Amino acid sequence: MIFTHFFAIISLVTASVALPAAVPGIITVPLDRVDSTSDLKNAGSFAARAANRYISRSVETRSTLPSKLMPRQVASKEEGFASIFRRQKGDDGINTAKNVNITVLQGGALRMRIDVGTPPRPYGVALDSSSADLWLASPDCKTCVGYEPYVASKSSTGKVSDKKFVVAYNEGSLRVDVTGVTDDLIFGGFPIKQQPFAQADKIPKGFQDVPFDGVLGLAFSAHSEQKAPPLLQSLVDQKVIKSASFALHIPAGKKQATMTIGGIDPTKFSGEIDFVPVDNAAGQWGLNIDQIVAQGKAVDVGTKKGILDTGTSVLLGPMEDVRKVFAAIPGSAEMANGTFTVPCNQDNSFALKLGGKDYGLNGVDFLDEIFSVAGPNNANCVAALSGDQKIKSWVIGTPFLQKFYTVWDLSVPRFGLAKKVE
């Protein structure tokens, strides 16, 4: 999670929906896994774990645990669903849904290509559902080493404003100084005219030496420092697509993922899509969690608020609540800075109950993708769930999101989950 504002959540109701017929004309765009040469210490801390969506990390263990971390080998209602399906089909010249390949960075962060300006120039941007602003590097940004700069003067449609502001992440600990701009861009093959976004004049160390050229926020306009419409909403407003929605298919352990823009791809999931309402009052993808479940039993936690975050490589929760989760898992142990281990050969399970239904991570799905702990007989693995004293909501990151086919509908708003087809 880069950006962390917390808010009140409304109750959720699940809607189960039947699988529709295949949609013609869907285009696939790939995403690849990219490694970074950077190294962060103490990755169990909240800020570090958030930054580790993009950066390789090492974790220091407590002296009482004589183990070291090592790279781990991968051992609705029918009408509700039909509304998305209808919106992506039309005969009025408005485009149907389109698949876009996206890159899965080490640790689970997602990167996709957008093209900006006239003539268009390509940029790789990190997808972040917990923020709402798009920014690229300014040519005058001295800290933006390795970034492909956006140069408005080289675009016949680019305009730089006199508005300067700050895009803040990690509760303000990471601050990007930016200037407002507008330009034409292409998002997943769809053109957008005069989209407001920003160019970075100065970025913090946490954003340096990373494998992308900027950040594309996927949250709602209320969460935008610029109060700019989301790219999906701009596509709807300009009558390019019908549905302000996208879907994510993230195969576990693979470099290529898929974002479907403007609808769904029935070839990527099986069975039904279950929808739960989203509370976007603060502009984020907020959920109410009915129950936290560990080893098949409900855990009595202090908070059941959740935030969906494509940018976080782990699951995060309030420290005391996370400790209660691991107390229910036999053989678990707490390490430094909120990181926990579990027996590698045990059928560990963790689930979120949403809309009355459990969505679980079992076995290897509940283990960190990057590290294992080499203890006695290499028996302990780092869990995909960490705790932090600073946060007050559950952060639902890529270990959960890659387990399912997910549908993000800004117009209702609502969030859908289905069984993923690998």
CSV table of C-alpha atoms in Angstrom, one decimal:
chain,number,residue,atom,x,y,z
A,1,MET,CA,0.0,0.0,0.0
A,2,ILE,CA,1.4,3.3,-1.0
A,3,PHE,CA,-1.3,5.6,0.1
A,4,THR,CA,-3.2,5.0,3.4
A,5,HIS,CA,-6.2,7.0,4.4
A,6,PHE,CA,-8.8,5.1,6.4
A,7,PHE,CA,-12.5,5.5,6.5
A,8,ALA,CA,-15.9,4.2,7.6
A,9,ILE,CA,-17.2,1.2,5.8
A,10,ILE,CA,-20.7,0.2,4.8
A,11,SER,CA,-22.2,-3.3,5.1
A,12,LEU,CA,-21.7,-5.7,2.2
A,13,VAL,CA,-24.2,-7.9,0.3
A,14,THR,CA,-23.0,-10.6,-2.0
A,15,ALA,CA,-24.5,-11.0,-5.4
A,16,SER,CA,-23.9,-14.3,-7.3
A,17,VAL,CA,-24.0,-14.2,-11.0
A,18,ALA,CA,-23.9,-16.7,-13.9
A,19,LEU,CA,-21.1,-17.0,-16.4
A,20,PRO,CA,-22.0,-15.1,-19.6
A,21,ALA,CA,-21.2,-16.2,-23.1
A,22,ALA,CA,-17.8,-15.3,-24.5
A,23,VAL,CA,-17.3,-11.7,-25.6
A,24,PRO,CA,-15.9,-11.2,-29.2
A,25,GLY,CA,-13.2,-8.8,-30.0
A,26,ILE,CA,-11.2,-9.0,-26.8
A,27,ILE,CA,-7.5,-8.1,-27.2
A,28,THR,CA,-4.8,-9.4,-24.8
A,29,VAL,CA,-1.9,-7.3,-23.6
A,30,PRO,CA,0.9,-9.0,-21.4
A,31,LEU,CA,2.6,-7.9,-18.2
A,32,ASP,CA,6.0,-9.2,-17.2
A,33,ARG,CA,7.7,-9.9,-13.8
A,34,VAL,CA,10.7,-7.6,-13.4
A,35,ASP,CA,13.5,-7.8,-10.8
A,36,SER,CA,15.1,-4.8,-9.2
A,37,THR,CA,18.7,-4.5,-8.0
A,38,SER,CA,17.7,-2.4,-5.0
A,39,ASP,CA,17.8,-3.8,-1.5
A,40,LEU,CA,15.7,-2.7,1.5
A,41,LYS,CA,16.4,-3.7,5.1
A,42,ASN,CA,13.9,-4.3,7.8
A,43,ALA,CA,11.2,-5.0,5.3
A,44,GLY,CA,8.7,-6.0,8.0
A,45,SER,CA,8.1,-2.4,8.8
A,46,PHE,CA,5.0,-0.8,7.3
A,47,ALA,CA,6.8,1.7,5.0
A,48,ALA,CA,9.4,-0.8,3.9
A,49,ARG,CA,6.8,-3.5,3.1
A,50,ALA,CA,4.8,-1.0,1.1
A,51,ALA,CA,7.8,0.2,-0.8
A,52,ASN,CA,8.7,-3.5,-1.4
A,53,ARG,CA,5.9,-3.7,-3.9
A,54,TYR,CA,8.6,-2.5,-6.3
A,55,ILE,CA,12.0,-3.2,-4.6
A,56,SER,CA,13.8,-6.4,-3.6
A,57,ARG,CA,14.1,-6.8,0.1
A,58,SER,CA,15.9,-8.5,3.0
A,59,VAL,CA,14.5,-9.0,6.4
A,60,GLU,CA,16.4,-9.0,9.7
A,61,THR,CA,15.3,-11.7,12.1
A,62,ARG,CA,15.3,-11.5,15.9
A,63,SER,CA,18.5,-12.8,17.6
A,64,THR,CA,16.3,-15.3,19.4
A,65,LEU,CA,15.4,-17.0,16.1
A,66,PRO,CA,18.7,-18.4,14.7
A,67,SER,CA,17.4,-18.5,11.1
A,68,LYS,CA,18.1,-16.3,8.1
A,69,LEU,CA,15.8,-15.4,5.2
A,70,MET,CA,16.5,-17.0,1.9
A,71,PRO,CA,14.8,-16.8,-1.5
A,72,ARG,CA,11.9,-19.3,-1.5
A,73,GLN,CA,11.3,-21.6,-4.3
A,74,VAL,CA,7.7,-21.9,-5.2
A,75,ALA,CA,7.2,-25.4,-3.4
A,76,SER,CA,-24.7,-11.1,-7.5
A,77,LYS,CA,-27.5,-11.2,-8.8
A,78,GLU,CA,-27.8,-12.2,-12.4
A,79,GLU,CA,-29.0,-8.8,-13.4
A,80,GLY,CA,-26.1,-7.2,-11.6
A,81,PHE,CA,-23.5,-9.1,-13.6
A,82,ALA,CA,-25.4,-8.6,-16.8
A,83,SER,CA,-25.2,-4.9,-16.4
A,84,ILE,CA,-21.4,-5.0,-16.8
A,85,PHE,CA,-21.8,-7.5,-19.6
A,86,ARG,CA,-24.3,-5.3,-21.5
A,87,ARG,CA,-22.2,-2.2,-21.1
A,88,GLN,CA,-19.3,-3.9,-22.8
A,89,LYS,CA,-21.2,-5.0,-25.9
A,90,GLY,CA,-23.1,-2.2,-27.6
A,91,ASP,CA,-23.9,-1.6,-31.3
A,92,ASP,CA,-23.5,2.2,-31.2
A,93,GLY,CA,-19.8,2.4,-32.1
A,94,ILE,CA,-18.6,2.5,-28.5
A,95,ASN,CA,-15.8,0.0,-28.0
A,96,THR,CA,-16.2,-3.4,-26.2
A,97,ALA,CA,-13.9,-4.6,-23.5
A,98,LYS,CA,-10.2,-4.9,-24.3
A,99,ASN,CA,-7.5,-7.0,-22.6
A,100,VAL,CA,-4.2,-5.4,-21.8
A,101,ASN,CA,-1.0,-7.3,-20.8
A,102,ILE,CA,0.6,-6.0,-17.6
A,103,THR,CA,4.0,-6.7,-16.0
A,104,VAL,CA,4.1,-8.4,-12.6
A,105,LEU,CA,7.1,-6.9,-10.8
A,106,GLN,CA,9.0,-8.8,-8.2
A,107,GLY,CA,6.9,-8.9,-5.1
A,108,GLY,CA,3.7,-8.7,-7.0
A,109,ALA,CA,3.5,-5.1,-8.1
A,110,LEU,CA,1.9,-4.5,-11.5
A,111,ARG,CA,3.2,-2.4,-14.4
A,112,MET,CA,1.5,-1.6,-17.6
A,113,ARG,CA,2.3,0.6,-20.7
A,114,ILE,CA,0.6,3.8,-21.5
A,115,ASP,CA,1.3,6.2,-24.4
A,116,VAL,CA,1.3,9.9,-23.8
A,117,GLY,CA,1.4,12.9,-26.1
A,118,THR,CA,1.3,13.7,-29.8
A,119,PRO,CA,3.2,11.9,-31.2
A,120,PRO,CA,2.6,9.3,-28.4
A,121,ARG,CA,5.6,8.1,-26.3
A,122,PRO,CA,5.5,4.9,-24.2
A,123,TYR,CA,5.8,4.8,-20.4
A,124,GLY,CA,5.7,2.0,-17.9
A,125,VAL,CA,3.6,2.9,-14.9
A,126,ALA,CA,3.0,1.0,-11.7
A,127,LEU,CA,-0.7,0.3,-11.0
A,128,ASP,CA,-1.8,1.4,-7.6
A,129,SER,CA,-5.5,1.0,-6.6
A,130,SER,CA,-4.9,2.8,-3.3
A,131,SER,CA,-4.1,6.1,-4.9
A,132,ALA,CA,-5.8,8.1,-7.6
A,133,ASP,CA,-3.2,10.3,-9.4
A,134,LEU,CA,-1.2,9.6,-12.5
A,135,TRP,CA,2.3,11.1,-12.6
A,136,LEU,CA,5.3,10.8,-14.8
A,137,ALA,CA,8.8,12.3,-14.4
A,138,SER,CA,9.5,15.9,-15.4
A,139,PRO,CA,12.6,16.5,-17.6
A,140,ASP,CA,13.9,18.8,-14.8
A,141,CYS,CA,13.5,16.2,-12.0
A,142,LYS,CA,17.1,15.6,-10.8
A,143,THR,CA,16.0,12.8,-8.4
A,144,CYS,CA,14.2,10.9,-11.2
A,145,VAL,CA,17.2,8.9,-12.2
A,146,GLY,CA,16.3,6.1,-14.7
A,147,TYR,CA,12.9,7.5,-15.4
A,148,GLU,CA,11.7,8.2,-19.0
A,149,PRO,CA,10.8,11.9,-18.7
A,150,TYR,CA,7.6,13.3,-20.0
A,151,VAL,CA,8.4,16.5,-22.0
A,152,ALA,CA,5.3,18.5,-22.7
A,153,SER,CA,7.1,20.8,-25.2
A,154,LYS,CA,7.6,17.7,-27.4
A,155,SER,CA,3.9,17.0,-27.6
A,156,SER,CA,1.6,19.2,-29.8
A,157,THR,CA,-1.2,18.4,-27.4
A,158,GLY,CA,0.6,18.9,-24.0
A,159,LYS,CA,0.0,21.7,-21.6
A,160,VAL,CA,1.8,22.5,-18.4
A,161,SER,CA,-0.2,24.4,-15.7
A,162,ASP,CA,1.0,26.6,-12.9
A,163,LYS,CA,-0.6,24.3,-10.3
A,164,LYS,CA,1.9,22.6,-8.0
A,165,PHE,CA,0.9,20.1,-5.4
A,166,VAL,CA,2.1,17.0,-3.5
A,167,VAL,CA,1.1,13.4,-4.0
A,168,ALA,CA,1.7,11.6,-0.7
A,169,TYR,CA,2.0,7.9,0.0
A,170,ASN,CA,2.5,5.8,3.1
A,171,GLU,CA,0.6,8.2,5.4
A,172,GLY,CA,2.8,11.1,4.1
A,173,SER,CA,6.2,9.4,4.6
A,174,LEU,CA,6.7,9.3,0.8
A,175,ARG,CA,6.0,12.7,-0.9
A,176,VAL,CA,6.2,13.4,-4.6
A,177,ASP,CA,6.3,17.1,-5.6
A,178,VAL,CA,4.5,17.5,-8.9
A,179,THR,CA,3.1,20.1,-11.4
A,180,GLY,CA,-0.2,19.6,-13.1
A,181,VAL,CA,-0.3,18.9,-16.9
A,182,THR,CA,-2.9,17.8,-19.5
A,183,ASP,CA,-2.3,15.8,-22.6
A,184,ASP,CA,-3.7,13.2,-24.9
A,185,LEU,CA,-2.9,9.6,-23.9
A,186,ILE,CA,-3.6,6.0,-24.8
A,187,PHE,CA,-4.7,3.7,-22.0
A,188,GLY,CA,-4.8,0.0,-23.0
A,189,GLY,CA,-5.2,0.9,-26.6
A,190,PHE,CA,-8.1,3.3,-25.9
A,191,PRO,CA,-7.5,7.0,-26.6
A,192,ILE,CA,-8.2,9.8,-24.1
A,193,LYS,CA,-8.3,13.4,-25.0
A,194,GLN,CA,-6.7,16.0,-22.7
A,195,GLN,CA,-6.4,13.9,-19.5
A,196,PRO,CA,-5.2,15.8,-16.4
A,197,PHE,CA,-2.2,14.3,-14.7
A,198,ALA,CA,1.1,15.4,-13.2
A,199,GLN,CA,4.8,15.6,-13.9
A,200,ALA,CA,7.1,14.9,-10.9
A,201,ASP,CA,9.6,17.6,-10.0
A,202,LYS,CA,11.1,15.7,-7.1
A,203,ILE,CA,10.7,12.2,-5.9
A,204,PRO,CA,11.7,10.6,-2.5
A,205,LYS,CA,14.4,7.9,-2.2
A,206,GLY,CA,11.7,5.2,-1.9
A,207,PHE,CA,10.8,5.8,-5.6
A,208,GLN,CA,14.4,5.9,-6.9
A,209,ASP,CA,16.0,2.9,-8.7
A,210,VAL,CA,12.6,1.3,-9.5
A,211,PRO,CA,11.5,-0.5,-12.7
A,212,PHE,CA,8.8,2.0,-13.8
A,213,ASP,CA,8.4,5.6,-15.1
A,214,GLY,CA,5.6,6.7,-12.8
A,215,VAL,CA,2.5,5.6,-10.9
A,216,LEU,CA,-1.0,5.2,-12.2
A,217,GLY,CA,-3.6,5.5,-9.4
A,218,LEU,CA,-6.8,3.4,-9.9
A,219,ALA,CA,-8.8,4.8,-7.1
A,220,PHE,CA,-11.7,7.3,-7.3
A,221,SER,CA,-11.5,11.0,-8.1
A,222,ALA,CA,-12.3,12.0,-4.5
A,223,HIS,CA,-8.9,10.5,-3.5
A,224,SER,CA,-7.0,12.5,-6.2
A,225,GLU,CA,-4.9,15.4,-5.1
A,226,GLN,CA,-5.6,16.9,-8.5
A,227,LYS,CA,-9.3,16.0,-8.4
A,228,ALA,CA,-8.8,14.5,-11.9
A,229,PRO,CA,-11.3,12.0,-13.2
A,230,PRO,CA,-9.9,8.4,-13.3
A,231,LEU,CA,-8.8,7.2,-16.7
A,232,LEU,CA,-11.7,4.8,-16.9
A,233,GLN,CA,-14.2,7.5,-16.2
A,234,SER,CA,-12.6,9.7,-18.9
A,235,LEU,CA,-13.0,6.9,-21.4
A,236,VAL,CA,-16.7,6.6,-20.5
A,237,ASP,CA,-17.3,10.4,-20.5
A,238,GLN,CA,-15.6,10.6,-24.0
A,239,LYS,CA,-17.8,7.7,-25.2
A,240,VAL,CA,-14.9,5.5,-25.9
A,241,ILE,CA,-16.1,2.6,-23.6
A,242,LYS,CA,-19.4,2.0,-21.9
A,243,SER,CA,-18.3,0.5,-18.5
A,244,ALA,CA,-16.0,2.3,-16.0
A,245,SER,CA,-14.7,-1.0,-14.9
A,246,PHE,CA,-11.6,-3.2,-15.1
A,247,ALA,CA,-10.8,-6.8,-14.2
A,248,LEU,CA,-7.5,-8.4,-13.2
A,249,HIS,CA,-6.1,-11.8,-13.9
A,250,ILE,CA,-2.8,-12.4,-12.1
A,251,PRO,CA,-1.4,-15.9,-12.6
A,252,ALA,CA,0.7,-16.9,-9.5
A,253,GLY,CA,4.4,-17.1,-10.0
A,254,LYS,CA,4.2,-15.9,-13.6
A,255,LYS,CA,5.5,-12.7,-15.2
A,256,GLN,CA,2.5,-11.9,-17.3
A,257,ALA,CA,-0.9,-10.8,-16.1
A,258,THR,CA,-3.9,-9.3,-17.8
A,259,MET,CA,-6.1,-6.3,-17.2
A,260,THR,CA,-9.4,-6.2,-19.0
A,261,ILE,CA,-10.5,-2.6,-19.5
A,262,GLY,CA,-14.2,-1.8,-19.8
A,263,GLY,CA,-15.6,-5.2,-18.8
A,264,ILE,CA,-14.7,-8.8,-18.2
A,265,ASP,CA,-13.0,-11.7,-20.0
A,266,PRO,CA,-15.1,-14.9,-19.5
A,267,THR,CA,-12.1,-17.0,-20.6
A,268,LYS,CA,-10.2,-15.9,-17.4
A,269,PHE,CA,-12.5,-17.3,-14.8
A,270,SER,CA,-15.0,-20.1,-14.2
A,271,GLY,CA,-18.3,-20.3,-12.4
A,272,GLU,CA,-19.9,-17.2,-10.9
A,273,ILE,CA,-18.7,-13.7,-10.0
A,274,ASP,CA,-19.7,-12.7,-6.5
A,275,PHE,CA,-20.0,-8.9,-5.9
A,276,VAL,CA,-19.7,-7.0,-2.7
A,277,PRO,CA,-20.3,-3.2,-2.3
A,278,VAL,CA,-17.4,-0.8,-2.1
A,279,ASP,CA,-17.3,2.2,0.1
A,280,ASN,CA,-15.6,4.9,-1.9
A,281,ALA,CA,-16.6,7.8,0.4
A,282,ALA,CA,-12.9,8.6,0.8
A,283,GLY,CA,-12.1,7.8,-2.8
A,284,GLN,CA,-10.6,4.4,-2.1
A,285,TRP,CA,-11.6,0.7,-2.7
A,286,GLY,CA,-12.9,0.1,0.8
A,287,LEU,CA,-14.5,-3.1,1.9
A,288,ASN,CA,-16.2,-4.3,5.0
A,289,ILE,CA,-14.8,-7.7,6.1
A,290,ASP,CA,-17.5,-9.8,7.7
A,291,GLN,CA,-14.9,-12.0,9.6
A,292,ILE,CA,-11.2,-12.8,9.7
A,293,VAL,CA,-10.7,-16.6,9.6
A,294,ALA,CA,-7.6,-18.6,10.5
A,295,GLN,CA,-7.3,-22.4,10.4
A,296,GLY,CA,-11.1,-22.5,9.7
A,297,LYS,CA,-12.0,-20.6,12.8
A,298,ALA,CA,-13.2,-17.0,13.3
A,299,VAL,CA,-10.7,-14.7,14.9
A,300,ASP,CA,-11.9,-11.9,17.3
A,301,VAL,CA,-10.2,-8.9,15.8
A,302,GLY,CA,-10.6,-5.2,16.6
A,303,THR,CA,-11.2,-3.9,13.1
A,304,LYS,CA,-12.9,-5.3,10.0
A,305,LYS,CA,-12.2,-2.4,7.6
A,306,GLY,CA,-10.2,-3.3,4.5
A,307,ILE,CA,-8.6,-1.5,1.6
A,308,LEU,CA,-7.9,-3.2,-1.7
A,309,ASP,CA,-4.4,-2.5,-2.9
A,310,THR,CA,-2.8,-3.7,-6.1
A,311,GLY,CA,0.5,-2.1,-5.0
A,312,THR,CA,1.2,-4.0,-1.8
A,313,SER,CA,3.2,-7.3,-2.0
A,314,VAL,CA,1.8,-8.6,1.3
A,315,LEU,CA,-1.3,-8.6,3.3
A,316,LEU,CA,-1.1,-6.1,6.2
A,317,GLY,CA,-3.2,-5.7,9.3
A,318,PRO,CA,-3.2,-4.0,12.7
A,319,MET,CA,-0.4,-5.6,14.8
A,320,GLU,CA,-2.6,-6.8,17.7
A,321,ASP,CA,-5.1,-8.3,15.3
A,322,VAL,CA,-2.4,-10.0,13.3
A,323,ARG,CA,-1.0,-11.5,16.4
A,324,LYS,CA,-4.4,-13.0,17.1
A,325,VAL,CA,-4.4,-14.6,13.7
A,326,PHE,CA,-1.0,-16.3,14.1
A,327,ALA,CA,-2.0,-17.4,17.6
A,328,ALA,CA,-4.5,-19.6,15.9
A,329,ILE,CA,-1.9,-21.1,13.6
A,330,PRO,CA,0.2,-23.9,15.2
A,331,GLY,CA,3.9,-23.5,15.0
A,332,SER,CA,3.9,-19.8,13.9
A,333,ALA,CA,6.4,-17.4,15.3
A,334,GLU,CA,6.8,-13.6,15.3
A,335,MET,CA,10.0,-12.1,13.8
A,336,ALA,CA,11.2,-8.5,13.8
A,337,ASN,CA,9.0,-5.6,12.5
A,338,GLY,CA,5.7,-7.4,12.2
A,339,THR,CA,6.9,-10.3,10.1
A,340,PHE,CA,5.7,-13.9,11.0
A,341,THR,CA,6.7,-17.4,10.1
A,342,VAL,CA,4.7,-20.5,9.8
A,343,PRO,CA,5.6,-24.2,9.2
A,344,CYS,CA,6.3,-24.7,5.5
A,345,ASN,CA,4.9,-28.2,5.4
A,346,GLN,CA,1.7,-27.4,7.2
A,347,ASP,CA,-1.7,-26.7,5.7
A,348,ASN,CA,-1.9,-23.2,7.0
A,349,SER,CA,-5.1,-21.3,6.1
A,350,PHE,CA,-6.2,-17.7,6.3
A,351,ALA,CA,-9.5,-16.3,4.9
A,352,LEU,CA,-11.5,-13.1,4.6
A,353,LYS,CA,-15.3,-13.5,4.8
A,354,LEU,CA,-16.8,-11.1,2.4
A,355,GLY,CA,-20.5,-11.0,1.7
A,356,GLY,CA,-21.0,-14.1,3.8
A,357,LYS,CA,-18.5,-16.2,1.9
A,358,ASP,CA,-15.0,-17.2,2.8
A,359,TYR,CA,-12.2,-16.3,0.4
A,360,GLY,CA,-9.1,-18.2,1.6
A,361,LEU,CA,-5.4,-18.6,1.1
A,362,ASN,CA,-4.3,-22.1,1.9
A,363,GLY,CA,-0.9,-23.8,2.0
A,364,VAL,CA,1.6,-22.2,-0.4
A,365,ASP,CA,-0.8,-19.4,-1.2
A,366,PHE,CA,-0.3,-18.1,2.4
A,367,LEU,CA,3.5,-18.0,2.1
A,368,ASP,CA,5.6,-15.0,1.0
A,369,GLU,CA,6.6,-15.3,-2.6
A,370,ILE,CA,10.1,-13.9,-2.1
A,371,PHE,CA,11.5,-15.4,1.1
A,372,SER,CA,11.7,-18.6,3.2
A,373,VAL,CA,13.3,-19.0,6.6
A,374,ALA,CA,16.1,-21.6,6.8
A,375,GLY,CA,15.6,-22.8,10.3
A,376,PRO,CA,16.0,-26.4,11.6
A,377,ASN,CA,15.3,-28.7,8.6
A,378,ASN,CA,14.3,-25.6,6.6
A,379,ALA,CA,10.9,-26.0,8.2
A,380,ASN,CA,9.8,-22.4,8.6
A,381,CYS,CA,8.5,-20.0,5.9
A,382,VAL,CA,7.7,-16.3,6.0
A,383,ALA,CA,3.9,-15.8,5.9
A,384,ALA,CA,2.3,-13.4,3.4
A,385,LEU,CA,0.5,-11.6,6.2
A,386,SER,CA,2.4,-9.0,8.3
A,387,GLY,CA,1.4,-6.6,11.1
A,388,ASP,CA,2.0,-3.0,11.8
A,389,GLN,CA,1.4,-0.8,14.8
A,390,LYS,CA,0.6,2.3,12.6
A,391,ILE,CA,-2.3,1.1,10.6
A,392,LYS,CA,-5.9,0.7,11.6
A,393,SER,CA,-7.3,-1.2,8.6
A,394,TRP,CA,-6.5,-4.5,6.7
A,395,VAL,CA,-4.6,-3.9,3.5
A,396,ILE,CA,-5.6,-6.5,0.9
A,397,GLY,CA,-2.6,-6.8,-1.3
A,398,THR,CA,-1.4,-9.1,-4.2
A,399,PRO,CA,-1.2,-12.4,-2.3
A,400,PHE,CA,-5.0,-12.2,-2.0
A,401,LEU,CA,-5.7,-10.5,-5.3
A,402,GLN,CA,-3.7,-13.0,-7.4
A,403,LYS,CA,-5.7,-15.9,-6.0
A,404,PHE,CA,-8.9,-14.8,-7.7
A,405,TYR,CA,-10.2,-13.2,-10.9
A,406,THR,CA,-11.2,-9.8,-9.6
A,407,VAL,CA,-13.6,-7.2,-11.1
A,408,TRP,CA,-13.4,-3.5,-10.1
A,409,ASP,CA,-16.5,-1.6,-11.0
A,410,LEU,CA,-16.2,2.2,-10.4
A,411,SER,CA,-19.8,3.0,-11.5
A,412,VAL,CA,-21.7,1.1,-8.9
A,413,PRO,CA,-19.2,0.9,-7.1
A,414,ARG,CA,-18.6,-2.8,-6.2
A,415,PHE,CA,-15.9,-5.4,-6.2
A,416,GLY,CA,-16.2,-8.9,-7.7
A,417,LEU,CA,-14.4,-12.2,-7.1
A,418,ALA,CA,-14.5,-15.4,-9.1
A,419,LYS,CA,-12.5,-18.6,-9.5
A,420,LYS,CA,-9.5,-17.9,-11.6
A,421,VAL,CA,-8.6,-20.0,-14.7
A,422,GLU,CA,-4.8,-20.3,-14.8
